Each structure stands twice: as structure tokens, then as C-alpha cells.
């Protein structure tokens, strides 16, 4: 089964992000707006029991994360993904690193650029247009996220939440 | 903000249910296949802190639920909803009742008929056709569900998971 780990921002930010994704992100219907903190990985249901334990431990030792967004950016020319750039705070990088070591060891495909996708799979022209327009929008936003979610992917490509992990809670 | 509480069945069952929902359920993209245990209700984020505490307490005192599906049924003529009927075990009814008392007091619009929706908003003719066909399918299925999920609704109608609650776990 394919699993992934993500942070969901507040409803307010999700609604804003969806107003763009609706038009510009083919994955709009597959998962709510999110910040991926560990990319899709394969694990058996048996392995997930151990991994869940480890995630609880990691969550317990972490603190709620302040996230700060200042601008819209793009992964172009690597790919035409337009996103809200989330400032890479020490806390966020630390959580990302912990989710890629120990029983969760895996080498990320790309270096960690915390982001919330607004648009993807656009043609080069549409990508330039949308990026240009979004860059002129004020997207400044700050909030605190106090949990992360472990999700699994269904056959249709959509994601279901398996479990939430509260940051800084001392038992579960 | 609008919240709801649901059980997600196993990936296997979700994939099967989605194979029907894809064609016959306009809510297909808004939420994964689920068994609603408390219908949508309004609450402020402040109220949800107390409610979350209460949900933790309820989950802690409950046990994992065996669910058993034996047939396909319909809410017609009330509405054209076709669903997998989930046997109303004492444990399931008890959890439903606890989620409608105390700080969670609310009077359900309909009596509790545990179900997983396969199709809805069909014309009368299509409803009859699909129901007739599905009634001939063997849908026998049993599994154990060990958690429930509190979700909230975004402006586009889709649902994001706020938190999972593990049944029978003794702290969080």
C-alpha cells in the first residue's frame, strides 16, 4: 500500500488554495490542499503498525509548527508546479528529517522545499501566465499547525487519512 | 465550521465502493467511501477543543468495531440512495448514541441505519436499474474498524480530516 505524510493548513488557507487548484491542479479532487512532509512510500499493513508507533514518538517529541508564507514560486524548469512557498524553519526541517530516518529511512527524490501546491501540469504558456499573475497577489500568511496526517492512496489515486498525530502531545 | 464524524472501511472495501461511486455518486470526489456515524453539525473552532476531548474519552471507552455487510439496499422512496447495509450491531449503535449525547447532543434527522453509500441522486429509472443489478452481486464482507475520524467541510463541499480517534486506546 502506498502511504504519505502531510500537513493540512487551516480551512481558511485550504479554501484559498482550492480556489486556484480547482482551475489549475488536476489533483484537486484527489487530496485536500496540503504540505507534503514525506513523499509517497510503499509499506505493508504489518510494517505500518511499527511505523505508526514511530510516528507517535516523533510527534510527541515535536512542537506545533509555525508556518509562514510570503510568496508564490515555481519548480519550473524542473516541472511546472506553482506553489505557496513555506519558509523552511528549523522546526519544519527537523520534522522532515526525523520522518526520513530510523524505521522511516528513505532518500527524498528532491531536497526538501516546503510548499503548498496551487497549480501543476500546466502547459509552458499557461504556467508562465498563471505564475506571473499569482506573483502579483499578496499571499502573506502565518499560522500554527499542531498535527500531521498519515494517508494512504486508493486505487483511483485519491488519498484517505489513516491517522493524525498531534505534535507535542505526550501519549497515545 | 461544519464537522462530521465517519468510519473509513479498509482500502479494499473503499476501492470496491469507489468502483460504483465513480459512476453513480456525485459526491465521489468530495470524500472517501465512509460510514457516517454523526451527520454534519456546526461548531466553532473553540467548541471543537472541548468536543475533541469528549471524542477522545468516547473512543477510549469503546472497542474496535466488527462490521458486517450482507446486502445492498436503498433509502428509496425517501431518497434514491443505494448503499451497502452495515449490520447494526450493539457496539455500532452504542458508539452512535454516545456521539449524540452530552456535549455532542443532537437529534439525528433520521434513525440510524449504518450504511456505506454506493450511489445517489440517480433518476428513478437509473436508480431502479442500478439497484436491481447490485442486488444480484455478492457483497458479503466483514472487517474490524479500530478508529473513527472527525472531518470538516471546505467551501467546495469536500471534507478534510481534522483528527483520528483510536477505539480502545487508553490515552492521547
PDB file of C-alpha atoms in Angstrom, chain A residues 17 19-28 72-83 117-135:
ATOM      1  CA  UNK A  17      -5.593  27.284  -2.254  1.00  0.00           C
ATOM      2  CA  UNK A  19      -9.807  28.432  -5.439  1.00  0.00           C
ATOM      3  CA  UNK A  20      -6.666  28.115  -7.617  1.00  0.00           C
ATOM      4  CA  UNK A  21      -6.375  24.320  -7.631  1.00  0.00           C
ATOM      5  CA  UNK A  22      -9.909  23.980  -8.937  1.00  0.00           C
ATOM      6  CA  UNK A  23      -8.759  25.501 -12.217  1.00  0.00           C
ATOM      7  CA  UNK A  24      -5.072  24.650 -12.297  1.00  0.00           C
ATOM      8  CA  UNK A  25      -4.410  21.383 -10.455  1.00  0.00           C
ATOM      9  CA  UNK A  26      -5.564  18.038 -11.908  1.00  0.00           C
ATOM     10  CA  UNK A  27      -5.122  16.513  -8.420  1.00  0.00           C
ATOM     11  CA  UNK A  28      -7.713  18.902  -6.991  1.00  0.00           C
ATOM     12  CA  UNK A  72       4.305  32.264  -4.731  1.00  0.00           C
ATOM     13  CA  UNK A  73       7.046  30.358  -6.522  1.00  0.00           C
ATOM     14  CA  UNK A  74       7.526  27.615  -9.143  1.00  0.00           C
ATOM     15  CA  UNK A  75       9.632  24.479  -9.641  1.00  0.00           C
ATOM     16  CA  UNK A  76       9.996  25.372 -13.309  1.00  0.00           C
ATOM     17  CA  UNK A  77      12.006  24.369 -15.355  1.00  0.00           C
ATOM     18  CA  UNK A  78      12.167  21.050 -13.394  1.00  0.00           C
ATOM     19  CA  UNK A  79       8.401  20.878 -13.583  1.00  0.00           C
ATOM     20  CA  UNK A  80       5.540  23.316 -13.979  1.00  0.00           C
ATOM     21  CA  UNK A  81       4.401  23.293 -10.362  1.00  0.00           C
ATOM     22  CA  UNK A  82       3.298  26.638  -8.912  1.00  0.00           C
ATOM     23  CA  UNK A  83       3.141  26.759  -5.143  1.00  0.00           C
ATOM     24  CA  UNK A 117       0.765  23.296  -4.495  1.00  0.00           C
ATOM     25  CA  UNK A 118      -1.539  25.718  -6.298  1.00  0.00           C
ATOM     26  CA  UNK A 119      -1.151  24.546  -9.896  1.00  0.00           C
ATOM     27  CA  UNK A 120       0.556  21.744 -11.805  1.00  0.00           C
ATOM     28  CA  UNK A 121       0.758  20.018 -15.177  1.00  0.00           C
ATOM     29  CA  UNK A 122       0.131  23.297 -16.991  1.00  0.00           C
ATOM     30  CA  UNK A 123       1.475  23.935 -20.458  1.00  0.00           C
ATOM     31  CA  UNK A 124       4.555  26.204 -20.532  1.00  0.00           C
ATOM     32  CA  UNK A 125       2.483  29.149 -21.704  1.00  0.00           C
ATOM     33  CA  UNK A 126      -0.291  28.709 -19.166  1.00  0.00           C
ATOM     34  CA  UNK A 127       2.313  28.148 -16.441  1.00  0.00           C
ATOM     35  CA  UNK A 128       4.004  31.465 -17.265  1.00  0.00           C
ATOM     36  CA  UNK A 129       0.685  33.310 -17.369  1.00  0.00           C
ATOM     37  CA  UNK A 130      -0.629  31.910 -14.095  1.00  0.00           C
ATOM     38  CA  UNK A 131       2.715  32.330 -12.321  1.00  0.00           C
ATOM     39  CA  UNK A 132       3.018  35.920 -13.463  1.00  0.00           C
ATOM     40  CA  UNK A 133      -0.483  36.698 -12.251  1.00  0.00           C
ATOM     41  CA  UNK A 134      -0.086  34.922  -8.903  1.00  0.00           C
ATOM     42  CA  UNK A 135       3.236  36.590  -8.212  1.00  0.00           C
TER      43      UNK A 135
END
